[in-house]
PDB file of C-alpha atoms in Angstrom:
ATOM      1  CA  PHE A  13     140.157 131.835 162.130  1.00  0.00           C
ATOM      2  CA  GLY A  14     137.657 129.101 161.242  1.00  0.00           C
ATOM      3  CA  LYS A  15     140.177 126.498 160.102  1.00  0.00           C
ATOM      4  CA  GLY A  16     142.322 127.134 163.179  1.00  0.00           C
ATOM      5  CA  TYR A  17     139.295 126.766 165.461  1.00  0.00           C
ATOM      6  CA  ILE A  18     138.338 123.484 163.824  1.00  0.00           C
ATOM      7  CA  ALA A  19     141.904 122.150 163.929  1.00  0.00           C
ATOM      8  CA  ILE A  20     142.426 123.009 167.594  1.00  0.00           C
ATOM      9  CA  VAL A  21     139.067 121.823 168.908  1.00  0.00           C
ATOM     10  CA  ARG A  22     138.890 118.661 166.793  1.00  0.00           C
ATOM     11  CA  GLY A  23     142.540 117.880 167.607  1.00  0.00           C
ATOM     12  CA  VAL A  24     141.810 117.654 171.327  1.00  0.00           C
ATOM     13  CA  PRO A  25     139.773 114.640 172.486  1.00  0.00           C
ATOM     14  CA  ASP A  26     136.232 115.622 173.461  1.00  0.00           C
ATOM     15  CA  ILE A  27     136.509 114.096 176.929  1.00  0.00           C
ATOM     16  CA  ALA A  28     139.519 116.308 177.674  1.00  0.00           C
ATOM     17  CA  PHE A  29     137.514 119.338 176.612  1.00  0.00           C
ATOM     18  CA  PHE A  30     134.596 118.381 178.845  1.00  0.00           C
ATOM     19  CA  LEU A  31     136.851 117.686 181.834  1.00  0.00           C
ATOM     20  CA  PHE A  32     139.337 120.547 181.681  1.00  0.00           C
ATOM     21  CA  PHE A  33     137.929 123.304 179.484  1.00  0.00           C
ATOM     22  CA  VAL A  34     135.030 123.904 181.876  1.00  0.00           C
ATOM     23  CA  ILE A  35     137.471 124.680 184.687  1.00  0.00           C
ATOM     24  CA  ALA A  36     139.657 126.859 182.458  1.00  0.00           C
ATOM     25  CA  LEU A  37     136.629 128.765 181.165  1.00  0.00           C
ATOM     26  CA  ASP A  38     135.433 129.404 184.719  1.00  0.00           C
ATOM     27  CA  GLN A  39     138.874 130.681 185.706  1.00  0.00           C
ATOM     28  CA  ILE A  40     139.030 132.961 182.655  1.00  0.00           C
ATOM     29  CA  PHE A  41     135.681 134.491 183.638  1.00  0.00           C
ATOM     30  CA  GLU A  42     136.892 135.003 187.208  1.00  0.00           C
ATOM     31  CA  VAL A  43     140.226 136.545 186.132  1.00  0.00           C
ATOM     32  CA  ILE A  44     138.404 139.064 183.942  1.00  0.00           C
ATOM     33  CA  ARG A  45     135.999 139.937 186.765  1.00  0.00           C
ATOM     34  CA  HIS A  46     138.927 140.125 189.202  1.00  0.00           C
ATOM     35  CA  LYS A  47     140.775 142.658 187.043  1.00  0.00           C
ATOM     36  CA  ILE A  48     137.614 144.787 186.746  1.00  0.00           C
ATOM     37  CA  LYS A  49     136.270 144.573 190.311  1.00  0.00           C
ATOM     38  CA  CYS A  50     139.525 144.420 192.313  1.00  0.00           C
ATOM     39  CA  PRO A  51     142.180 146.455 190.459  1.00  0.00           C
ATOM     40  CA  ASP A  52     144.091 147.211 193.689  1.00  0.00           C
ATOM     41  CA  TRP A  53     144.475 143.535 194.736  1.00  0.00           C
ATOM     42  CA  PRO A  54     148.068 143.173 196.016  1.00  0.00           C
ATOM     43  CA  ASP A  55     148.477 139.374 195.794  1.00  0.00           C
ATOM     44  CA  GLU A  56     149.074 137.157 192.783  1.00  0.00           C
ATOM     45  CA  ILE A  57     146.042 135.336 191.401  1.00  0.00           C
ATOM     46  CA  TRP A  58     147.879 132.035 190.977  1.00  0.00           C
ATOM     47  CA  GLN A  59     149.661 131.141 194.203  1.00  0.00           C
ATOM     48  CA  GLY A  60     151.340 127.838 193.435  1.00  0.00           C
ATOM     49  CA  SER A  61     148.515 125.481 192.531  1.00  0.00           C
ATOM     50  CA  ASP A  62     145.891 127.676 194.242  1.00  0.00           C
ATOM     51  CA  PHE A  63     143.680 130.052 192.279  1.00  0.00           C
ATOM     52  CA  VAL A  64     142.785 133.004 194.511  1.00  0.00           C
ATOM     53  CA  VAL A  65     140.625 135.943 193.427  1.00  0.00           C
ATOM     54  CA  CYS A  66     138.782 138.518 195.518  1.00  0.00           C
ATOM     55  CA  GLN A  67     135.309 137.594 196.792  1.00  0.00           C
ATOM     56  CA  ALA A  68     133.620 140.089 194.455  1.00  0.00           C
ATOM     57  CA  ALA A  69     135.107 138.303 191.430  1.00  0.00           C
ATOM     58  CA  LYS A  70     133.849 134.823 192.319  1.00  0.00           C
ATOM     59  CA  LEU A  71     131.369 133.326 189.893  1.00  0.00           C
ATOM     60  CA  PRO A  72     128.772 132.787 191.178  1.00  0.00           C
ATOM     61  CA  LEU A  73     129.064 134.664 194.447  1.00  0.00           C
ATOM     62  CA  GLY A  74     129.609 132.466 197.493  1.00  0.00           C
ATOM     63  CA  ASN A  75     126.411 133.652 199.193  1.00  0.00           C
ATOM     64  CA  SER A  76     124.245 132.857 196.147  1.00  0.00           C
ATOM     65  CA  PRO A  77     121.559 130.174 196.478  1.00  0.00           C
ATOM     66  CA  GLN A  78     122.327 126.646 195.313  1.00  0.00           C
ATOM     67  CA  TRP A  79     120.196 126.927 192.170  1.00  0.00           C
ATOM     68  CA  VAL A  80     122.421 129.796 190.968  1.00  0.00           C
ATOM     69  CA  HIS A  81     125.506 127.591 191.340  1.00  0.00           C
ATOM     70  CA  ASP A  82     123.767 124.741 189.506  1.00  0.00           C
ATOM     71  CA  THR A  83     122.579 127.023 186.706  1.00  0.00           C
ATOM     72  CA  TYR A  84     126.034 128.549 186.293  1.00  0.00           C
ATOM     73  CA  GLY A  85     127.650 125.104 186.099  1.00  0.00           C
ATOM     74  CA  PHE A  86     125.069 124.036 183.532  1.00  0.00           C
ATOM     75  CA  PHE A  87     125.700 127.228 181.501  1.00  0.00           C
ATOM     76  CA  VAL A  88     129.464 126.645 181.409  1.00  0.00           C
ATOM     77  CA  ALA A  89     128.940 122.986 180.430  1.00  0.00           C
ATOM     78  CA  VAL A  90     126.528 123.971 177.633  1.00  0.00           C
ATOM     79  CA  LEU A  91     128.996 126.588 176.373  1.00  0.00           C
ATOM     80  CA  THR A  92     131.744 123.955 176.284  1.00  0.00           C
ATOM     81  CA  PHE A  93     129.451 121.525 174.469  1.00  0.00           C
ATOM     82  CA  ALA A  94     128.566 124.249 171.948  1.00  0.00           C
ATOM     83  CA  ILE A  95     132.249 124.876 171.229  1.00  0.00           C
ATOM     84  CA  VAL A  96     132.947 121.162 170.678  1.00  0.00           C
ATOM     85  CA  PHE A  97     129.800 120.506 168.650  1.00  0.00           C
ATOM     86  CA  GLY A  98     130.325 123.676 166.599  1.00  0.00           C
ATOM     87  CA  ALA A  99     133.754 122.456 165.539  1.00  0.00           C
ATOM     88  CA  PHE A 100     132.352 119.014 164.704  1.00  0.00           C
ATOM     89  CA  ALA A 101     129.502 120.470 162.633  1.00  0.00           C
ATOM     90  CA  ALA A 102     131.858 122.883 160.865  1.00  0.00           C
ATOM     91  CA  ASN A 103     134.184 120.002 160.020  1.00  0.00           C
ATOM     92  CA  VAL A 104     131.322 117.934 158.578  1.00  0.00           C
ATOM     93  CA  LEU A 105     129.928 120.827 156.540  1.00  0.00           C
ATOM     94  CA  TYR A 106     133.371 121.791 155.248  1.00  0.00           C
ATOM     95  CA  GLY A 107     133.933 118.222 154.064  1.00  0.00           C
ATOM     96  CA  ALA A 108     130.491 118.107 152.471  1.00  0.00           C
ATOM     97  CA  MET A 109     131.137 121.357 150.602  1.00  0.00           C
ATOM     98  CA  ARG A 110     134.423 120.030 149.277  1.00  0.00           C
ATOM     99  CA  ALA A 111     132.731 116.789 148.163  1.00  0.00           C
ATOM    100  CA  VAL A 112     130.449 118.567 145.685  1.00  0.00           C
ATOM    101  CA  PRO A 113     131.991 118.078 142.230  1.00  0.00           C
ATOM    102  CA  HIS A 114     133.620 121.274 140.983  1.00  0.00           C
ATOM    103  CA  ALA A 115     132.188 120.597 137.522  1.00  0.00           C
ATOM    104  CA  GLN A 116     128.693 121.375 138.862  1.00  0.00           C
ATOM    105  CA  LEU A 117     129.826 124.808 140.011  1.00  0.00           C
ATOM    106  CA  GLU A 118     131.554 125.430 136.683  1.00  0.00           C
ATOM    107  CA  THR A 119     128.358 124.455 134.872  1.00  0.00           C
ATOM    108  CA  ALA A 120     126.369 126.924 136.977  1.00  0.00           C
ATOM    109  CA  GLU A 121     128.898 129.610 136.076  1.00  0.00           C
ATOM    110  CA  ALA A 122     128.592 128.677 132.390  1.00  0.00           C
ATOM    111  CA  TYR A 123     124.812 129.122 132.624  1.00  0.00           C
ATOM    112  CA  GLY A 124     125.389 132.662 133.874  1.00  0.00           C
ATOM    113  CA  MET A 125     124.667 132.199 137.557  1.00  0.00           C
ATOM    114  CA  SER A 126     126.357 134.539 139.990  1.00  0.00           C
ATOM    115  CA  ARG A 127     128.494 133.133 142.802  1.00  0.00           C
ATOM    116  CA  ARG A 128     125.628 133.679 145.225  1.00  0.00           C
ATOM    117  CA  GLN A 129     123.147 131.894 142.978  1.00  0.00           C
ATOM    118  CA  SER A 130     125.455 128.940 142.403  1.00  0.00           C
ATOM    119  CA  PHE A 131     126.109 128.738 146.147  1.00  0.00           C
ATOM    120  CA  TRP A 132     122.425 128.650 147.130  1.00  0.00           C
ATOM    121  CA  ARG A 133     121.021 126.748 144.146  1.00  0.00           C
ATOM    122  CA  ILE A 134     123.797 124.233 143.455  1.00  0.00           C
ATOM    123  CA  LEU A 135     126.321 123.934 146.277  1.00  0.00           C
ATOM    124  CA  VAL A 136     124.027 123.970 149.326  1.00  0.00           C
ATOM    125  CA  PRO A 137     121.467 121.414 148.029  1.00  0.00           C
ATOM    126  CA  GLN A 138     124.236 119.080 146.822  1.00  0.00           C
ATOM    127  CA  MET A 139     126.231 119.582 150.007  1.00  0.00           C
ATOM    128  CA  TRP A 140     123.424 118.132 152.146  1.00  0.00           C
ATOM    129  CA  VAL A 141     123.569 114.915 150.129  1.00  0.00           C
ATOM    130  CA  TYR A 142     127.187 114.427 151.226  1.00  0.00           C
ATOM    131  CA  ALA A 143     126.743 115.691 154.792  1.00  0.00           C
TER     132      ALA A 143
END
C-alpha cells in the first residue's frame, strides 16, 4: 500500500492535487453523506456536469455561518496538503533508508544485535545523515 501511495501521489504534479483533489475530496464526502442521509433519493447524483445531492448531505450545510464554510475549506485544503507532504516525506525517508550501506546492518547482525536493535541503533541514526 505504501509504495503505491507514494507512486500515485508523487506521480501527479502537486499543483494538480491542490486544484482538483480538494474538489474531488469534497464530493466524496458529500456522496457518502448522501447515501447515508437520503437513501430514497430518486435522481442520479451526477446529472451531466452537475453534481446534485440532497440538502441534508451538503457539506457544510447551506444555512451554516460563513466561518463554518471557511473552516471546512481550510480543513479540506490541510488534508490535501497532508496527503501530498506525507508522500514527499515518505519518499525522502525511503531513499535515505536505502542509502545506508548494507554492510553496516550486516555488521550489527554480526555483533549479535536483533533486527529491532539494528534498526534503532544503526539504520535510523545513519538514515538522518542521508535524509
